[in-house]
Amino acid sequence: MSILVVTGTGTEVGKTVVTAAVAALAAARGGGVAVVKPAQTGVGPGEPGDLAEVARLAGLCDTHEYARYPDPLSPAAAARISGLPPLSLAQTARNIRKLALDRALVLVEGAGGLLVRYDEDGATLADLARELGAPALVVADPALGTLNHTALTLESMALRGVDLAGIVLGSWPYPSGRAGGADGDGSDAGGRTDGPDAIPWDGPDLAMRCNLRDLETLAARPLAGALPAGAGRLDAAEFLLAAGAGLAPTLGGTFDAARFRAEWGR
């Protein structure tokens, strides 16, 4: 059994898509995979949340959500505003351990960043990861400003005894016609670049390209992946291809960090 926490350097950096990508590859290997969202915010009862997106992209039904709050706030603030009870991280840890008993992998997607509060006592995803003894996969934005956010996240993990599983870029803007990723084969794994659903991009800017080497320096290891922008719009079959090309072998894919750096880094 294995438990992997997925966190991010902030909101809207691609955590759900990366979680789905890891889940899709794990499911393809077999052995059973579950995905947990301890607390979902900003979504009302009966509305599709992050786990619905994971299920659609990865083709999974083994998903688990333990608390839901309608306001788009931190779980602690959302619970306070709604009058609903806050998430119990102790009970959440017990639930996750039980899931891990008969599954090869349990993925735990946090809300926001590593130190977002889940209750009024200040419990965070870092506390849950430490309680579970689970490493954390950090999803980062490649754009300007990411270096400080990533450095603070990694420093907070180190101070709390949470191991780093790697850094994945949640949305890399391959130029139109080059959606195939680092393999450079021009395939459509990353997003449609022709037809009515075309997703045009001009490619990464200078800051993004320079950030590649600096992010690897911060992590003291190569990148663990870079998923193409627009991957969340793919169907399950296309998404599995994008996941394989966009995640490193440690996560079940074929992403080559050295080749990616050589092609895009500055």
Short mmCIF file of C-alpha atoms in Angstrom, two decimals:
data_model
loop_
_atom_site.label_atom_id
_atom_site.label_comp_id
_atom_site.label_asym_id
_atom_site.label_seq_id
_atom_site.Cartn_x
_atom_site.Cartn_y
_atom_site.Cartn_z
CA MET A 1 0.00 0.00 0.00
CA SER A 2 1.09 3.57 -0.59
CA ILE A 3 -0.31 6.99 0.29
CA LEU A 4 0.61 10.10 -1.67
CA VAL A 5 -0.53 13.62 -0.76
CA VAL A 6 -0.96 16.11 -3.59
CA THR A 7 -0.58 19.75 -2.68
CA GLY A 8 0.13 22.93 -4.58
CA THR A 9 1.93 26.22 -4.35
CA GLY A 10 -1.48 27.93 -4.35
CA THR A 11 -4.94 27.73 -5.84
CA GLU A 12 -5.65 27.06 -9.52
CA VAL A 13 -2.23 25.55 -10.23
CA GLY A 14 -3.52 22.21 -11.55
CA LYS A 15 -3.71 19.98 -8.46
CA THR A 16 -6.87 18.20 -9.57
CA VAL A 17 -5.56 17.49 -13.06
CA VAL A 18 -2.25 16.21 -11.67
CA THR A 19 -4.11 14.07 -9.13
CA ALA A 20 -6.20 12.63 -11.96
CA ALA A 21 -3.08 11.97 -14.05
CA VAL A 22 -1.34 10.05 -11.26
CA ALA A 23 -4.58 8.16 -10.60
CA ALA A 24 -5.08 7.28 -14.27
CA LEU A 25 -1.61 5.79 -14.59
CA ALA A 26 -1.93 3.91 -11.30
CA ALA A 27 -5.30 2.51 -12.35
CA ALA A 28 -3.83 1.36 -15.65
CA ARG A 29 -1.14 -0.55 -13.72
CA GLY A 30 -3.78 -2.29 -11.59
CA GLY A 31 -3.85 -3.04 -7.89
CA GLY A 32 -6.51 -0.54 -6.95
CA VAL A 33 -6.37 3.21 -6.48
CA ALA A 34 -8.55 5.51 -4.40
CA VAL A 35 -8.64 9.30 -4.46
CA VAL A 36 -9.53 11.31 -1.37
CA LYS A 37 -10.55 14.97 -1.15
CA PRO A 38 -10.70 15.60 2.59
CA ALA A 39 -12.63 18.85 2.24
CA GLN A 40 -14.25 20.38 -0.84
CA THR A 41 -15.07 24.09 -0.74
CA GLY A 42 -16.90 26.37 -3.14
CA VAL A 43 -19.33 23.65 -4.23
CA GLY A 44 -22.90 23.15 -3.08
CA PRO A 45 -24.70 19.90 -2.27
CA GLY A 46 -25.20 17.74 -5.32
CA GLU A 47 -22.86 19.81 -7.50
CA PRO A 48 -19.81 18.21 -9.15
CA GLY A 49 -16.60 18.93 -7.27
CA ASP A 50 -12.95 18.09 -7.84
CA LEU A 51 -13.54 14.36 -7.40
CA ALA A 52 -16.06 14.37 -10.23
CA GLU A 53 -13.35 15.79 -12.48
CA VAL A 54 -10.87 13.15 -11.28
CA ALA A 55 -13.44 10.43 -11.94
CA ARG A 56 -14.13 11.74 -15.45
CA LEU A 57 -10.49 12.10 -16.45
CA ALA A 58 -9.10 8.98 -14.80
CA GLY A 59 -12.14 6.73 -15.25
CA LEU A 60 -12.34 6.04 -11.50
CA CYS A 61 -15.26 5.54 -9.17
CA ASP A 62 -13.27 4.92 -5.96
CA THR A 63 -13.37 8.50 -4.71
CA HIS A 64 -13.99 9.80 -1.20
CA GLU A 65 -14.97 13.25 0.09
CA TYR A 66 -15.32 13.79 3.84
CA ALA A 67 -16.59 17.37 4.11
CA ARG A 68 -18.14 19.93 1.77
CA TYR A 69 -18.74 23.65 2.20
CA PRO A 70 -20.49 25.96 -0.29
CA ASP A 71 -18.28 29.04 0.06
CA PRO A 72 -15.00 29.27 -1.91
CA LEU A 73 -12.80 29.77 1.17
CA SER A 74 -10.29 27.80 3.15
CA PRO A 75 -11.95 24.77 4.78
CA ALA A 76 -11.70 26.36 8.22
CA ALA A 77 -13.26 29.64 7.10
CA ALA A 78 -15.87 27.90 4.97
CA ALA A 79 -16.92 25.71 7.91
CA ARG A 80 -17.17 28.75 10.17
CA ILE A 81 -19.26 30.76 7.72
CA SER A 82 -21.59 27.87 6.90
CA GLY A 83 -22.07 26.76 10.47
CA LEU A 84 -21.10 23.23 9.49
CA PRO A 85 -18.63 21.23 11.59
CA PRO A 86 -14.99 21.44 10.53
CA LEU A 87 -13.17 18.47 9.12
CA SER A 88 -11.53 16.18 11.67
CA LEU A 89 -8.05 15.46 10.37
CA ALA A 90 -7.65 12.68 12.95
CA GLN A 91 -10.71 10.87 11.61
CA THR A 92 -9.60 11.63 8.05
CA ALA A 93 -6.24 9.98 8.74
CA ARG A 94 -8.01 6.89 10.09
CA ASN A 95 -10.24 6.72 7.03
CA ILE A 96 -7.27 7.02 4.67
CA ARG A 97 -5.30 4.31 6.48
CA LYS A 98 -8.30 2.00 6.18
CA LEU A 99 -8.53 2.67 2.44
CA ALA A 100 -4.82 1.95 2.04
CA LEU A 101 -5.15 -1.53 3.53
CA ASP A 102 -6.50 -3.05 0.31
CA ARG A 103 -5.40 -0.60 -2.38
CA ALA A 104 -2.05 -0.17 -4.08
CA LEU A 105 -2.32 3.62 -3.90
CA VAL A 106 -4.39 6.23 -2.10
CA LEU A 107 -4.08 9.79 -3.39
CA VAL A 108 -5.03 12.67 -1.10
CA GLU A 109 -5.70 16.01 -2.79
CA GLY A 110 -5.56 19.04 -0.53
CA ALA A 111 -7.45 22.31 -0.73
CA GLY A 112 -5.34 25.27 -1.82
CA GLY A 113 -1.77 25.13 -0.56
CA LEU A 114 0.12 23.15 2.06
CA LEU A 115 -0.69 25.37 5.05
CA VAL A 116 -4.34 26.14 4.39
CA ARG A 117 -6.25 25.67 7.64
CA TYR A 118 -8.84 22.92 8.01
CA ASP A 119 -10.09 23.86 11.48
CA GLU A 120 -9.88 26.65 14.04
CA ASP A 121 -6.96 24.94 15.76
CA GLY A 122 -4.86 25.46 12.64
CA ALA A 123 -4.60 21.87 11.38
CA THR A 124 -3.24 21.75 7.84
CA LEU A 125 -2.58 19.31 5.02
CA ALA A 126 1.04 19.21 6.19
CA ASP A 127 -0.19 17.88 9.54
CA LEU A 128 -2.22 15.20 7.77
CA ALA A 129 0.74 14.18 5.62
CA ARG A 130 2.98 13.94 8.67
CA GLU A 131 0.36 11.92 10.57
CA LEU A 132 0.09 9.51 7.66
CA GLY A 133 3.85 9.37 7.07
CA ALA A 134 3.07 10.20 3.45
CA PRO A 135 5.25 12.17 1.00
CA ALA A 136 3.79 15.16 -0.81
CA LEU A 137 3.78 15.82 -4.53
CA VAL A 138 3.92 19.58 -5.11
CA VAL A 139 2.06 21.02 -8.09
CA ALA A 140 3.54 24.32 -9.21
CA ASP A 141 2.62 27.06 -11.65
CA PRO A 142 5.48 27.61 -14.12
CA ALA A 143 4.85 31.36 -14.40
CA LEU A 144 6.53 34.39 -12.87
CA GLY A 145 6.22 34.34 -9.07
CA THR A 146 6.38 30.58 -8.71
CA LEU A 147 9.90 30.46 -7.29
CA ASN A 148 9.04 32.18 -4.02
CA HIS A 149 5.79 30.22 -3.63
CA THR A 150 7.59 26.95 -4.29
CA ALA A 151 10.51 27.74 -2.01
CA LEU A 152 8.15 28.57 0.86
CA THR A 153 6.20 25.36 0.30
CA LEU A 154 9.33 23.20 0.26
CA GLU A 155 10.76 24.94 3.31
CA SER A 156 7.50 24.41 5.21
CA MET A 157 7.52 20.73 4.27
CA ALA A 158 11.10 20.29 5.46
CA LEU A 159 10.40 22.01 8.77
CA ARG A 160 7.43 19.71 9.37
CA GLY A 161 9.14 16.49 8.35
CA VAL A 162 7.12 15.93 5.16
CA ASP A 163 9.11 14.26 2.38
CA LEU A 164 8.99 15.64 -1.15
CA ALA A 165 7.76 13.24 -3.82
CA GLY A 166 8.58 15.72 -6.58
CA ILE A 167 7.44 18.89 -8.32
CA VAL A 168 5.04 18.72 -11.26
CA LEU A 169 4.13 21.70 -13.42
CA GLY A 170 0.36 21.66 -13.51
CA SER A 171 -0.09 23.50 -16.82
CA TRP A 172 2.72 23.90 -19.35
CA PRO A 173 1.73 25.98 -22.41
CA TYR A 174 3.11 24.02 -25.32
CA PRO A 175 2.84 26.09 -28.52
CA SER A 176 -0.03 25.30 -30.86
CA GLY A 177 0.93 22.35 -33.02
CA ARG A 178 3.33 21.07 -30.35
CA ALA A 179 0.81 19.71 -27.86
CA GLY A 180 2.53 16.35 -27.89
CA GLY A 181 4.87 17.43 -25.12
CA ALA A 182 8.55 16.90 -24.55
CA ASP A 183 8.69 14.05 -27.04
CA GLY A 184 8.26 16.63 -29.77
CA ASP A 185 6.25 14.29 -31.97
CA GLY A 186 3.51 16.79 -32.74
CA SER A 187 0.84 14.42 -31.41
CA ASP A 188 -2.31 15.72 -29.76
CA ALA A 189 -1.75 14.39 -26.24
CA GLY A 190 -1.87 17.74 -24.55
CA GLY A 191 -4.79 19.55 -26.11
CA ARG A 192 -6.58 19.95 -29.39
CA THR A 193 -4.81 22.36 -31.73
CA ASP A 194 -7.12 22.16 -34.71
CA GLY A 195 -10.85 21.95 -35.33
CA PRO A 196 -13.67 23.64 -33.39
CA ASP A 197 -12.17 22.76 -29.99
CA ALA A 198 -8.73 24.19 -30.79
CA ILE A 199 -6.78 25.55 -27.82
CA PRO A 200 -4.21 28.05 -29.11
CA TRP A 201 -1.08 28.88 -27.09
CA ASP A 202 1.95 30.92 -27.96
CA GLY A 203 4.21 28.75 -25.85
CA PRO A 204 6.04 29.46 -22.59
CA ASP A 205 7.36 32.95 -21.92
CA LEU A 206 10.91 33.75 -20.81
CA ALA A 207 10.10 33.59 -17.09
CA MET A 208 8.59 30.13 -17.44
CA ARG A 209 11.59 28.86 -19.35
CA CYS A 210 14.06 30.29 -16.82
CA ASN A 211 12.03 28.90 -13.93
CA LEU A 212 12.60 25.31 -15.03
CA ARG A 213 16.20 25.16 -13.87
CA ASP A 214 15.50 27.21 -10.76
CA LEU A 215 12.63 24.96 -9.69
CA GLU A 216 14.89 21.94 -10.02
CA THR A 217 17.52 23.74 -7.96
CA LEU A 218 14.98 24.43 -5.22
CA ALA A 219 13.87 20.80 -5.19
CA ALA A 220 17.42 19.43 -5.53
CA ARG A 221 16.09 16.99 -8.12
CA PRO A 222 14.68 16.94 -11.65
CA LEU A 223 11.08 17.84 -12.31
CA ALA A 224 8.62 14.99 -11.80
CA GLY A 225 6.50 16.10 -14.71
CA ALA A 226 4.83 18.84 -16.72
CA LEU A 227 1.25 18.38 -17.83
CA PRO A 228 0.13 20.30 -20.90
CA ALA A 229 -2.24 23.23 -20.54
CA GLY A 230 -5.74 22.15 -21.47
CA ALA A 231 -5.29 18.54 -20.34
CA GLY A 232 -8.40 18.82 -18.21
CA ARG A 233 -10.49 19.24 -21.38
CA LEU A 234 -9.48 15.88 -22.82
CA ASP A 235 -11.52 12.71 -22.74
CA ALA A 236 -10.32 9.79 -20.63
CA ALA A 237 -8.42 8.01 -23.41
CA GLU A 238 -6.62 11.17 -24.54
CA PHE A 239 -5.95 12.12 -20.94
CA LEU A 240 -4.25 8.81 -20.21
CA LEU A 241 -1.83 9.50 -23.06
CA ALA A 242 -1.17 13.02 -21.77
CA ALA A 243 -0.61 11.66 -18.25
CA GLY A 244 1.90 9.12 -19.49
CA ALA A 245 3.84 11.70 -21.46
CA GLY A 246 3.62 14.33 -18.73
CA LEU A 247 4.64 12.40 -15.60
CA ALA A 248 8.02 10.93 -14.71
CA PRO A 249 8.70 7.19 -14.39
CA THR A 250 8.47 7.48 -10.59
CA LEU A 251 4.79 8.38 -11.13
CA GLY A 252 4.22 5.79 -13.82
CA GLY A 253 4.91 7.89 -16.93
CA THR A 254 7.68 8.47 -19.45
CA PHE A 255 8.44 12.18 -18.91
CA ASP A 256 12.14 12.90 -19.40
CA ALA A 257 13.11 15.90 -17.28
CA ALA A 258 16.55 16.30 -18.86
CA ARG A 259 15.10 16.35 -22.36
CA PHE A 260 12.33 18.74 -21.32
CA ARG A 261 14.89 21.07 -19.71
CA ALA A 262 17.15 20.95 -22.75
CA GLU A 263 14.30 21.86 -25.06
CA TRP A 264 12.54 24.52 -23.00
CA GLY A 265 14.92 25.74 -20.29
CA ARG A 266 16.97 28.92 -20.40
#
